[in-house]
mmCIF file of C-alpha atoms in Angstrom:
data_model
loop_
_atom_site.group_PDB
_atom_site.id
_atom_site.type_symbol
_atom_site.label_atom_id
_atom_site.label_comp_id
_atom_site.label_asym_id
_atom_site.label_seq_id
_atom_site.Cartn_x
_atom_site.Cartn_y
_atom_site.Cartn_z
ATOM 1 C CA ILE R 250 100.572 80.563 107.343
ATOM 2 C CA ILE R 251 102.815 82.168 104.703
ATOM 3 C CA GLY R 252 101.686 84.402 101.957
ATOM 4 C CA ASN R 253 101.211 87.963 100.864
ATOM 5 C CA GLU R 254 97.941 87.000 99.317
ATOM 6 C CA ILE R 255 96.625 85.962 102.696
ATOM 7 C CA LEU R 256 97.626 89.218 104.349
ATOM 8 C CA SER R 257 96.205 91.318 101.491
ATOM 9 C CA GLY R 258 92.707 89.777 101.931
ATOM 10 C CA ARG R 259 92.628 88.590 98.345
ATOM 11 C CA THR R 260 92.867 85.018 99.331
ATOM 12 C CA GLN R 261 90.906 83.561 102.390
ATOM 13 C CA ASP R 262 92.805 80.939 104.381
ATOM 14 C CA LYS R 263 91.116 77.584 104.486
ATOM 15 C CA ASN R 264 93.807 75.500 106.093
ATOM 16 C CA LEU R 265 93.653 76.675 109.672
ATOM 17 C CA ALA R 266 90.267 75.254 110.627
ATOM 18 C CA TYR R 267 91.153 71.935 108.997
ATOM 19 C CA LEU R 268 94.587 71.773 110.571
ATOM 20 C CA ALA R 269 93.152 72.581 114.000
ATOM 21 C CA GLY R 270 90.496 69.899 113.828
ATOM 22 C CA PHE R 271 93.134 67.431 112.477
ATOM 23 C CA LEU R 272 95.459 68.261 115.422
ATOM 24 C CA ASN R 273 92.799 68.032 118.025
ATOM 25 C CA GLU R 274 91.851 64.483 116.682
ATOM 26 C CA SER R 275 95.374 63.515 117.038
ATOM 27 C CA GLY R 276 95.635 64.788 120.621
ATOM 28 C CA ILE R 277 97.947 67.726 119.688
ATOM 29 C CA LYS R 278 96.929 71.117 121.053
ATOM 30 C CA LEU R 279 97.278 74.005 118.736
ATOM 31 C CA ALA R 280 99.021 76.672 120.689
ATOM 32 C CA GLU R 281 99.617 79.504 118.294
ATOM 33 C CA VAL R 282 98.973 80.660 114.712
ATOM 34 C CA ARG R 283 100.867 83.342 112.891
ATOM 35 C CA VAL R 284 100.170 84.700 109.431
ATOM 36 C CA ILE R 285 103.427 86.182 107.868
ATOM 37 C CA PRO R 286 104.395 87.580 104.530
ATOM 38 C CA ASP R 287 106.617 86.217 101.695
ATOM 39 C CA VAL R 288 109.711 87.836 103.293
ATOM 40 C CA GLU R 289 112.823 85.769 103.846
ATOM 41 C CA GLN R 290 113.930 87.301 107.147
ATOM 42 C CA ARG R 291 110.446 87.096 108.576
ATOM 43 C CA ILE R 292 110.085 83.435 107.655
ATOM 44 C CA VAL R 293 113.650 82.671 109.088
ATOM 45 C CA ASP R 294 112.950 84.614 112.457
ATOM 46 C CA THR R 295 109.534 83.029 112.859
ATOM 47 C CA VAL R 296 110.652 79.496 112.187
ATOM 48 C CA ASN R 297 113.544 79.726 114.558
ATOM 49 C CA GLU R 298 111.407 81.245 117.301
ATOM 50 C CA CYS R 299 108.572 78.717 117.075
ATOM 51 C CA ARG R 300 110.714 75.606 116.618
ATOM 52 C CA ALA R 301 112.327 76.334 119.878
ATOM 53 C CA MET R 302 109.002 76.906 121.671
ATOM 54 C CA PHE R 303 106.837 74.119 120.323
ATOM 55 C CA ASN R 304 106.974 70.390 119.680
ATOM 56 C CA TYR R 305 105.712 70.734 116.106
ATOM 57 C CA ILE R 306 105.622 73.580 113.511
ATOM 58 C CA PHE R 307 103.444 73.393 110.432
ATOM 59 C CA THR R 308 103.926 75.959 107.616
ATOM 60 C CA THR R 309 101.504 76.335 104.650
ATOM 61 C CA GLY R 310 102.345 78.189 101.419
ATOM 62 C CA GLY R 311 105.223 79.356 99.435
ATOM 63 C CA ILE R 312 106.678 76.027 98.104
ATOM 64 C CA GLY R 313 105.382 76.349 94.476
ATOM 65 C CA PRO R 314 107.393 77.105 91.275
ATOM 66 C CA THR R 315 106.995 80.929 91.133
ATOM 67 C CA HIS R 316 109.495 83.703 92.136
ATOM 68 C CA ASP R 317 107.606 84.591 95.350
ATOM 69 C CA ASP R 318 107.630 80.956 96.585
ATOM 70 C CA ILE R 319 110.587 81.406 99.093
ATOM 71 C CA THR R 320 109.514 79.139 101.973
ATOM 72 C CA THR R 321 111.817 76.330 101.162
ATOM 73 C CA ALA R 322 114.950 78.455 100.906
ATOM 74 C CA SER R 323 113.869 80.461 103.887
ATOM 75 C CA VAL R 324 113.365 77.329 106.137
ATOM 76 C CA ALA R 325 116.728 76.022 104.893
ATOM 77 C CA LYS R 326 118.348 79.333 105.996
ATOM 78 C CA ALA R 327 116.741 79.100 109.420
ATOM 79 C CA PHE R 328 118.416 75.712 109.898
ATOM 80 C CA GLY R 329 121.689 76.882 108.373
ATOM 81 C CA VAL R 330 121.661 74.118 105.766
ATOM 82 C CA ALA R 331 121.821 74.360 101.847
ATOM 83 C CA VAL R 332 119.109 73.590 99.365
ATOM 84 C CA GLU R 333 119.860 71.000 96.828
ATOM 85 C CA ARG R 334 118.029 69.093 93.950
ATOM 86 C CA ASN R 335 116.465 66.046 95.698
ATOM 87 C CA HIS R 336 116.718 63.076 93.423
ATOM 88 C CA GLU R 337 113.507 61.411 94.650
ATOM 89 C CA ALA R 338 111.565 64.690 94.423
ATOM 90 C CA GLU R 339 112.936 65.200 90.874
ATOM 91 C CA ARG R 340 111.909 61.631 89.959
ATOM 92 C CA ARG R 341 108.314 62.238 91.194
ATOM 93 C CA LEU R 342 107.989 65.410 89.246
ATOM 94 C CA LEU R 343 109.395 63.902 86.038
ATOM 95 C CA ALA R 344 107.067 61.052 86.355
ATOM 96 C CA HIS R 345 104.098 63.433 86.928
ATOM 97 C CA TYR R 346 104.649 65.842 84.030
ATOM 98 C CA LYS R 347 104.610 65.122 80.404
ATOM 99 C CA PRO R 348 108.200 65.766 78.912
ATOM 100 C CA GLU R 349 106.963 68.919 77.123
ATOM 101 C CA ASP R 350 105.564 70.419 80.324
ATOM 102 C CA VAL R 351 108.886 70.035 82.229
ATOM 103 C CA ASN R 352 110.542 73.380 82.852
ATOM 104 C CA GLU R 353 112.963 74.739 85.341
ATOM 105 C CA ALA R 354 110.294 76.678 87.224
ATOM 106 C CA ARG R 355 108.474 73.317 87.941
ATOM 107 C CA MET R 356 111.727 71.505 88.770
ATOM 108 C CA LYS R 357 112.474 74.112 91.318
ATOM 109 C CA MET R 358 109.900 72.290 93.456
ATOM 110 C CA ALA R 359 112.373 69.423 93.629
ATOM 111 C CA ASP R 360 114.850 71.622 95.491
ATOM 112 C CA ILE R 361 114.654 70.512 99.021
ATOM 113 C CA PRO R 362 116.955 71.529 102.173
ATOM 114 C CA VAL R 363 119.725 69.020 102.842
ATOM 115 C CA GLY R 364 118.677 66.489 105.512
ATOM 116 C CA ALA R 365 115.002 67.013 105.087
ATOM 117 C CA SER R 366 112.600 64.069 104.535
ATOM 118 C CA LEU R 367 109.871 64.301 101.916
ATOM 119 C CA ILE R 368 106.110 64.747 102.522
ATOM 120 C CA ASP R 369 104.133 62.765 99.914
ATOM 121 C CA ASN R 370 101.908 64.712 97.555
ATOM 122 C CA PRO R 371 99.526 62.443 95.794
ATOM 123 C CA VAL R 372 97.602 65.271 94.279
ATOM 124 C CA SER R 373 100.223 67.109 92.220
ATOM 125 C CA ALA R 374 103.514 65.247 92.992
ATOM 126 C CA ALA R 375 105.513 68.212 94.258
ATOM 127 C CA PRO R 376 106.444 67.241 97.877
ATOM 128 C CA GLY R 377 106.497 69.090 101.010
ATOM 129 C CA PHE R 378 109.271 68.242 103.588
ATOM 130 C CA VAL R 379 110.135 67.736 107.241
ATOM 131 C CA LEU R 380 113.211 69.377 108.672
ATOM 132 C CA GLY R 381 113.753 68.942 112.429
ATOM 133 C CA ASN R 382 110.252 69.566 113.931
ATOM 134 C CA VAL R 383 109.198 71.825 111.131
ATOM 135 C CA HIS R 384 106.548 70.446 108.594
ATOM 136 C CA VAL R 385 106.559 72.444 105.386
ATOM 137 C CA MET R 386 103.416 72.000 103.299
ATOM 138 C CA ALA R 387 101.629 73.444 100.348
ATOM 139 C CA GLY R 388 99.073 76.281 100.643
ATOM 140 C CA VAL R 389 96.482 74.741 98.328
ATOM 141 C CA PRO R 390 93.979 73.159 100.749
ATOM 142 C CA ARG R 391 93.424 69.891 98.927
ATOM 143 C CA ILE R 392 97.164 69.294 98.809
ATOM 144 C CA MET R 393 97.790 70.345 102.315
ATOM 145 C CA GLN R 394 95.101 67.890 103.576
ATOM 146 C CA ALA R 395 96.699 65.122 101.634
ATOM 147 C CA MET R 396 100.064 65.962 103.138
ATOM 148 C CA LEU R 397 98.648 65.872 106.581
ATOM 149 C CA ASP R 398 97.318 62.431 105.994
ATOM 150 C CA PHE R 399 100.729 61.390 105.039
ATOM 151 C CA ILE R 400 102.515 62.752 108.199
ATOM 152 C CA LYS R 401 99.925 61.728 110.613
ATOM 153 C CA PRO R 402 101.566 58.365 111.559
ATOM 154 C CA GLN R 403 104.816 60.377 112.394
ATOM 155 C CA LEU R 404 102.951 62.726 114.917
ATOM 156 C CA VAL R 405 102.845 61.692 118.710
ATOM 157 C CA GLY R 406 99.896 63.145 120.470
ATOM 158 C CA GLY R 407 97.749 62.531 123.584
ATOM 159 C CA LYS R 408 94.102 62.489 124.247
ATOM 160 C CA PRO R 409 91.825 64.458 121.917
ATOM 161 C CA THR R 410 90.095 67.540 123.441
ATOM 162 C CA LEU R 411 86.359 66.967 123.961
ATOM 163 C CA SER R 412 83.880 69.800 124.012
ATOM 164 C CA ARG R 413 80.232 70.507 124.773
ATOM 165 C CA SER R 414 78.453 73.726 124.311
ATOM 166 C CA MET R 415 75.048 75.651 124.896
ATOM 167 C CA GLU R 416 73.454 78.729 123.635
ATOM 168 C CA ILE R 417 71.687 80.896 126.253
ATOM 169 C CA ASN R 418 69.359 83.765 125.840
ATOM 170 C CA GLN R 419 71.296 86.152 128.006
ATOM 171 C CA ALA R 420 73.983 88.761 127.186
ATOM 172 C CA GLU R 421 77.564 87.822 127.901
ATOM 173 C CA GLY R 422 77.778 90.376 130.641
ATOM 174 C CA LYS R 423 74.885 88.934 132.575
ATOM 175 C CA MET R 424 76.349 85.458 132.470
ATOM 176 C CA ALA R 425 80.057 86.454 133.308
ATOM 177 C CA ALA R 426 79.913 86.244 137.020
ATOM 178 C CA GLY R 427 78.185 82.796 137.122
ATOM 179 C CA VAL R 428 80.413 81.334 134.325
ATOM 180 C CA THR R 429 83.390 82.542 136.204
ATOM 181 C CA ALA R 430 82.204 80.664 139.407
ATOM 182 C CA VAL R 431 81.635 77.511 137.294
ATOM 183 C CA GLN R 432 85.244 77.833 135.853
ATOM 184 C CA ALA R 433 86.619 78.127 139.332
ATOM 185 C CA ALA R 434 84.832 75.017 140.557
ATOM 186 C CA HIS R 435 86.093 73.022 137.276
ATOM 187 C CA PRO R 436 89.687 74.202 136.894
ATOM 188 C CA ASP R 437 90.461 71.100 134.569
ATOM 189 C CA VAL R 438 88.056 72.312 132.018
ATOM 190 C CA GLU R 439 88.496 75.232 129.631
ATOM 191 C CA ILE R 440 85.373 77.306 129.575
ATOM 192 C CA GLY R 441 84.736 79.963 127.043
ATOM 193 C CA ILE R 442 81.788 82.425 126.856
ATOM 194 C CA TYR R 443 81.170 84.011 123.468
ATOM 195 C CA PRO R 444 78.651 86.847 122.598
ATOM 196 C CA MET R 445 76.245 86.298 119.731
ATOM 197 C CA ILE R 446 72.976 87.610 118.353
ATOM 198 C CA LYS R 447 70.071 85.189 118.187
ATOM 199 C CA ASP R 448 66.764 86.274 116.609
ATOM 200 C CA GLY R 449 67.715 89.823 116.898
ATOM 201 C CA ARG R 450 68.591 89.641 120.530
ATOM 202 C CA LEU R 451 71.812 89.449 122.567
ATOM 203 C CA ALA R 452 72.705 85.860 123.539
ATOM 204 C CA CYS R 453 75.834 83.912 124.311
ATOM 205 C CA SER R 454 77.418 80.534 123.700
ATOM 206 C CA VAL R 455 79.372 78.714 126.332
ATOM 207 C CA VAL R 456 81.817 76.111 125.256
ATOM 208 C CA MET R 457 83.379 73.634 127.683
ATOM 209 C CA ARG R 458 86.668 71.817 126.580
ATOM 210 C CA SER R 459 88.809 69.150 128.202
ATOM 211 C CA THR R 460 90.617 65.787 127.381
ATOM 212 C CA ASP R 461 88.600 64.360 130.413
ATOM 213 C CA GLU R 462 85.082 63.466 129.295
ATOM 214 C CA ALA R 463 83.791 63.205 132.857
ATOM 215 C CA ALA R 464 85.163 66.691 133.704
ATOM 216 C CA VAL R 465 83.503 68.140 130.722
ATOM 217 C CA ASN R 466 80.139 66.541 131.629
ATOM 218 C CA ALA R 467 80.376 67.867 135.197
ATOM 219 C CA ALA R 468 80.982 71.405 134.100
ATOM 220 C CA TYR R 469 78.264 71.054 131.571
ATOM 221 C CA ASP R 470 75.761 69.963 134.270
ATOM 222 C CA ALA R 471 76.925 72.846 136.477
ATOM 223 C CA MET R 472 76.224 75.263 133.623
ATOM 224 C CA LEU R 473 72.757 73.843 133.244
ATOM 225 C CA LYS R 474 72.108 74.449 136.943
ATOM 226 C CA LEU R 475 73.350 78.052 136.534
ATOM 227 C CA VAL R 476 71.027 78.660 133.658
ATOM 228 C CA LYS R 477 68.136 77.439 135.709
ATOM 229 C CA TYR R 478 69.108 79.376 138.773
ATOM 230 C CA ILE R 479 69.217 82.761 136.963
ATOM 231 C CA GLY R 480 66.030 81.942 135.081
ATOM 232 C CA ALA R 481 67.608 81.981 131.674
ATOM 233 C CA GLU R 482 66.566 79.857 128.645
ATOM 234 C CA LEU R 483 68.419 77.484 126.622
ATOM 235 C CA LEU R 484 68.271 78.334 122.932
ATOM 236 C CA SER R 485 70.220 75.139 121.899
ATOM 237 C CA GLU R 486 71.806 72.414 123.966
ATOM 238 C CA ASP R 487 74.553 69.889 123.141
ATOM 239 C CA ILE R 488 73.060 66.498 124.219
#
């Protein structure tokens, strides 16, 4: 997530939750998220570090027409390639804007790193691009979502992660030992316990995740037995 406006708190990011859900449905596990400023070297270093660690990298923000939109040039620098006016991107922009609305700032969005392929933008025409395993997209949520739809067929994933959850009228600390035991007995399931306040009292939510439906269900049943054993009450249950 690239943008000074996100780090300043002036703009709330709305892309992360959508992207995480999209990737999960595609069977791709989101491993890490970073929020970085519009600073060239930070973008270069982050892109180079992450593209060596992960199968896919997705960036949002910084590909617009203004002076602080430096993501495109920074990603090109990370790969050691030049930025050039892409004829197809230029054609799309010229077809989108009225002649009197065409200016150099807008045409800057047709400058794409050499060797990159375009990501379609049916909302406002200015494309994103894919270079290596790095997918560079707009920060505007509606446009980012449309770009994701375009690249979805190109992504190779596995089974989506399934989840079940329950809310329990016990504080996290009172549940911790029992949940730890359930986790040990079901190593193929990721179990998380999260504190919350329900009706003015301490409570917790327990979430079980796995790509194996039977494993999730088995862990869920074990949690139900734990709740009954300790005399706790279910506040809500995922049926």
